[in-house]
mmCIF file of C-alpha atoms in Angstrom:
data_model
loop_
_atom_site.group_PDB
_atom_site.id
_atom_site.type_symbol
_atom_site.label_atom_id
_atom_site.label_comp_id
_atom_site.label_asym_id
_atom_site.label_seq_id
_atom_site.Cartn_x
_atom_site.Cartn_y
_atom_site.Cartn_z
ATOM 1 C CA MET A 606 3.253 -17.377 -9.588
ATOM 2 C CA ALA A 607 1.163 -17.514 -6.929
ATOM 3 C CA ALA A 608 -1.838 -15.022 -7.068
ATOM 4 C CA ALA A 609 -0.449 -13.070 -3.874
ATOM 5 C CA LEU A 610 3.262 -12.592 -5.268
ATOM 6 C CA VAL A 611 1.406 -11.292 -8.641
ATOM 7 C CA HIS A 612 -0.737 -8.623 -6.638
ATOM 8 C CA ALA A 613 2.538 -7.618 -4.671
ATOM 9 C CA ASN A 614 4.177 -7.451 -8.107
ATOM 10 C CA VAL A 615 1.504 -5.543 -9.771
ATOM 11 C CA ARG A 616 1.161 -3.596 -6.640
ATOM 12 C CA ALA A 617 4.958 -2.871 -6.688
ATOM 13 C CA ALA A 618 5.141 -1.787 -10.493
ATOM 14 C CA LEU A 619 2.141 0.431 -9.992
ATOM 15 C CA ARG A 620 3.818 2.117 -7.400
ATOM 16 C CA ALA A 621 7.283 2.948 -9.116
ATOM 17 C CA ARG A 622 5.563 4.009 -12.063
ATOM 18 C CA LEU A 623 4.129 6.548 -9.683
ATOM 19 C CA LEU A 624 7.266 7.544 -8.260
ATOM 20 C CA THR A 625 8.802 8.627 -11.656
ATOM 21 C CA LEU A 626 6.866 11.262 -11.868
ATOM 22 C CA PRO A 627 9.382 14.257 -11.894
ATOM 23 C CA TRP A 628 7.015 16.435 -9.698
ATOM 24 C CA ILE A 629 6.118 13.623 -6.491
ATOM 25 C CA VAL A 630 6.896 14.616 -3.209
ATOM 26 C CA ALA A 631 9.825 17.093 -4.722
ATOM 27 C CA GLN A 632 11.007 19.974 -3.081
ATOM 28 C CA GLY A 633 8.208 23.009 -4.206
ATOM 29 C CA SER A 634 5.908 20.355 -5.651
ATOM 30 C CA PRO A 635 2.012 20.762 -5.138
ATOM 31 C CA VAL A 636 1.856 16.951 -3.784
ATOM 32 C CA THR A 637 3.845 16.968 -0.359
ATOM 33 C CA ALA A 638 3.668 13.259 0.185
ATOM 34 C CA VAL A 639 1.586 10.415 -0.463
ATOM 35 C CA ALA A 640 -0.610 8.016 1.605
ATOM 36 C CA TRP A 641 0.256 4.300 0.797
ATOM 37 C CA GLU A 642 -1.992 1.457 1.312
ATOM 38 C CA GLY A 643 -0.896 -0.197 4.968
ATOM 39 C CA VAL A 644 0.850 2.692 6.322
ATOM 40 C CA ALA A 645 -0.297 4.917 8.759
ATOM 41 C CA TRP A 646 -1.512 8.240 7.665
ATOM 42 C CA PRO A 647 -0.778 10.778 8.337
ATOM 43 C CA PRO A 648 2.622 9.530 9.688
ATOM 44 C CA VAL A 649 2.720 8.419 13.429
ATOM 45 C CA GLY A 650 3.737 11.179 15.181
ATOM 46 C CA GLN A 651 3.331 13.910 12.730
ATOM 47 C CA PRO A 652 0.281 15.964 12.666
ATOM 48 C CA ALA A 653 -2.062 15.904 9.406
ATOM 49 C CA ALA A 654 -0.586 18.498 6.919
ATOM 50 C CA ARG A 655 -3.290 20.375 5.524
ATOM 51 C CA ALA A 656 -1.279 20.706 1.922
ATOM 52 C CA PRO A 657 -1.962 18.499 -1.122
ATOM 53 C CA TYR A 658 -1.506 14.549 -0.869
ATOM 54 C CA LEU A 659 -1.799 11.536 -2.835
ATOM 55 C CA ARG A 660 -3.764 8.175 -1.698
ATOM 56 C CA GLU A 661 -3.497 4.691 -3.276
ATOM 57 C CA THR A 662 -5.459 1.886 -2.831
ATOM 58 C CA PHE A 663 -5.151 -1.753 -4.655
ATOM 59 C CA LYS A 664 -7.983 -3.925 -5.063
ATOM 60 C CA PRO A 665 -7.496 -7.089 -7.162
ATOM 61 C CA ALA A 666 -11.102 -7.954 -8.368
ATOM 62 C CA ARG A 667 -10.523 -11.209 -10.862
ATOM 63 C CA SER A 668 -8.912 -13.954 -11.978
ATOM 64 C CA THR A 669 -9.895 -15.633 -15.630
ATOM 65 C CA VAL A 670 -8.308 -18.800 -16.903
ATOM 66 C CA LEU A 671 -7.546 -17.783 -19.984
ATOM 67 C CA ALA A 672 -7.330 -21.411 -21.620
ATOM 68 C CA LEU A 673 -7.874 -25.341 -19.786
ATOM 69 C CA GLY A 674 -5.459 -28.055 -18.962
ATOM 70 C CA PRO A 675 -2.583 -27.325 -16.864
ATOM 71 C CA LEU A 676 0.155 -24.480 -16.905
ATOM 72 C CA VAL A 677 -2.017 -22.267 -18.859
ATOM 73 C CA PRO A 678 -2.295 -18.659 -18.176
ATOM 74 C CA ILE A 679 -4.875 -16.985 -15.624
ATOM 75 C CA ARG A 680 -5.190 -13.521 -15.747
ATOM 76 C CA GLN A 681 -5.562 -11.088 -12.576
ATOM 77 C CA ALA A 682 -6.896 -8.135 -13.061
ATOM 78 C CA GLY A 683 -8.356 -4.973 -10.619
ATOM 79 C CA LEU A 684 -8.027 -1.423 -9.746
ATOM 80 C CA TRP A 685 -5.571 1.061 -8.368
ATOM 81 C CA LEU A 686 -7.388 3.945 -6.920
ATOM 82 C CA VAL A 687 -5.213 6.718 -6.617
ATOM 83 C CA ASP A 688 -7.155 9.987 -4.827
ATOM 84 C CA VAL A 689 -5.816 13.900 -5.219
ATOM 85 C CA PHE A 690 -6.144 15.197 -2.078
ATOM 86 C CA VAL A 691 -6.007 19.310 -2.133
ATOM 87 C CA PRO A 692 -7.390 21.774 0.963
ATOM 88 C CA ALA A 693 -10.885 22.730 -0.151
ATOM 89 C CA ASP A 694 -9.397 26.577 -0.156
ATOM 90 C CA GLN A 695 -7.233 25.485 -2.563
ATOM 91 C CA GLN A 696 -7.581 26.032 -6.070
ATOM 92 C CA VAL A 697 -9.793 23.046 -7.628
ATOM 93 C CA ALA A 698 -8.022 23.310 -10.664
ATOM 94 C CA LEU A 699 -4.476 21.776 -8.759
ATOM 95 C CA ALA A 700 -6.514 18.496 -8.367
ATOM 96 C CA ASP A 701 -7.728 18.619 -11.739
ATOM 97 C CA GLN A 702 -4.174 19.238 -13.123
ATOM 98 C CA ILE A 703 -2.575 16.848 -10.937
ATOM 99 C CA ALA A 704 -5.262 14.351 -11.656
ATOM 100 C CA GLY A 705 -4.777 15.055 -15.724
ATOM 101 C CA GLU A 706 -1.258 13.784 -15.217
ATOM 102 C CA LEU A 707 -1.738 10.970 -13.562
ATOM 103 C CA LEU A 708 -4.003 10.472 -16.607
ATOM 104 C CA ASP A 709 -1.087 10.555 -18.996
ATOM 105 C CA HIS A 710 1.304 8.971 -16.816
ATOM 106 C CA PHE A 711 -0.630 5.729 -16.728
ATOM 107 C CA ALA A 712 -1.863 5.828 -20.559
ATOM 108 C CA PRO A 713 -4.143 3.040 -21.411
ATOM 109 C CA HIS A 714 -1.924 -0.033 -23.440
ATOM 110 C CA ARG A 715 0.981 1.359 -20.985
ATOM 111 C CA GLN A 716 3.453 -2.100 -19.846
ATOM 112 C CA LEU A 717 4.884 -2.225 -16.521
ATOM 113 C CA THR A 718 7.525 -4.705 -14.894
ATOM 114 C CA TYR A 719 8.496 -5.601 -11.648
ATOM 115 C CA GLY A 720 9.713 -8.915 -10.277
ATOM 116 C CA GLY A 721 9.100 -10.854 -13.566
ATOM 117 C CA GLN A 722 5.767 -9.955 -13.670
ATOM 118 C CA VAL A 723 4.662 -7.819 -16.664
ATOM 119 C CA VAL A 724 1.559 -5.831 -15.828
ATOM 120 C CA MET A 725 -1.003 -3.628 -18.251
ATOM 121 C CA VAL A 726 -2.612 -1.004 -17.976
ATOM 122 C CA ARG A 727 -6.206 -1.539 -19.549
ATOM 123 C CA THR A 728 -7.660 1.736 -19.223
ATOM 124 C CA VAL A 729 -6.981 4.592 -17.054
ATOM 125 C CA TYR A 730 -10.365 7.455 -15.900
ATOM 126 C CA ARG A 731 -11.096 9.815 -13.537
ATOM 127 C CA ASN A 732 -14.115 9.340 -11.256
ATOM 128 C CA PRO A 733 -16.087 12.455 -10.224
ATOM 129 C CA PRO A 734 -14.783 14.834 -7.497
ATOM 130 C CA LEU A 735 -15.462 14.558 -4.186
ATOM 131 C CA LEU A 736 -15.780 17.600 -1.878
ATOM 132 C CA ASP A 737 -16.565 18.526 1.551
ATOM 133 C CA ALA A 738 -15.752 21.151 3.938
ATOM 134 C CA GLN A 739 -12.079 20.457 4.351
ATOM 135 C CA TRP A 740 -10.801 18.810 1.247
ATOM 136 C CA HIS A 741 -11.497 18.261 -2.593
ATOM 137 C CA GLN A 742 -10.953 14.884 -3.821
ATOM 138 C CA ALA A 743 -10.105 13.909 -7.782
ATOM 139 C CA PRO A 744 -10.156 10.364 -7.706
ATOM 140 C CA VAL A 745 -8.288 8.261 -10.618
ATOM 141 C CA THR A 746 -8.404 4.621 -11.248
ATOM 142 C CA VAL A 747 -6.021 2.580 -13.106
ATOM 143 C CA ASP A 748 -7.707 -0.508 -14.304
ATOM 144 C CA TRP A 749 -4.727 -2.881 -14.740
ATOM 145 C CA PHE A 750 -4.419 -6.850 -15.371
ATOM 146 C CA ALA A 751 -1.323 -8.938 -15.295
ATOM 147 C CA ASP A 752 -1.196 -12.828 -16.875
ATOM 148 C CA ASN A 753 0.571 -15.351 -15.074
ATOM 149 C CA VAL A 754 0.300 -19.542 -15.479
ATOM 150 C CA ASN A 755 -1.633 -21.920 -13.573
ATOM 151 C CA VAL A 756 0.539 -24.186 -11.934
ATOM 152 C CA ILE A 757 -2.279 -27.284 -11.184
#
């Protein structure tokens, strides 16, 4: 499987897992939207809402050949960043709660599958919060890997 297809399947697997959170953009949810990478934000024709939302960023990082010869595994690895944004005038505890639920939902050693591609979560962790005059940002990083076959 080509690296581009592996990356597309990994991104889809991570997104699909995110969408299994029971509160994700549901009626009455604290999170009103997800800013998907590659999609205009805020949505075209809509004003920027002052409500909590998530932003995802997919970062493929490296490919490692795990053996020598034809048809050997190549390990694709990278990071998936999910930033929790809460308006600065709301409780910081809400951002911490949402980030904590993301940590639990993407626990290490969790196996995800999409399009026949198996994705493993290696680690998941919080990064230091960022605060400006408008937003409190609670970054969460999912460190993933996926193996595919070298077809040389």
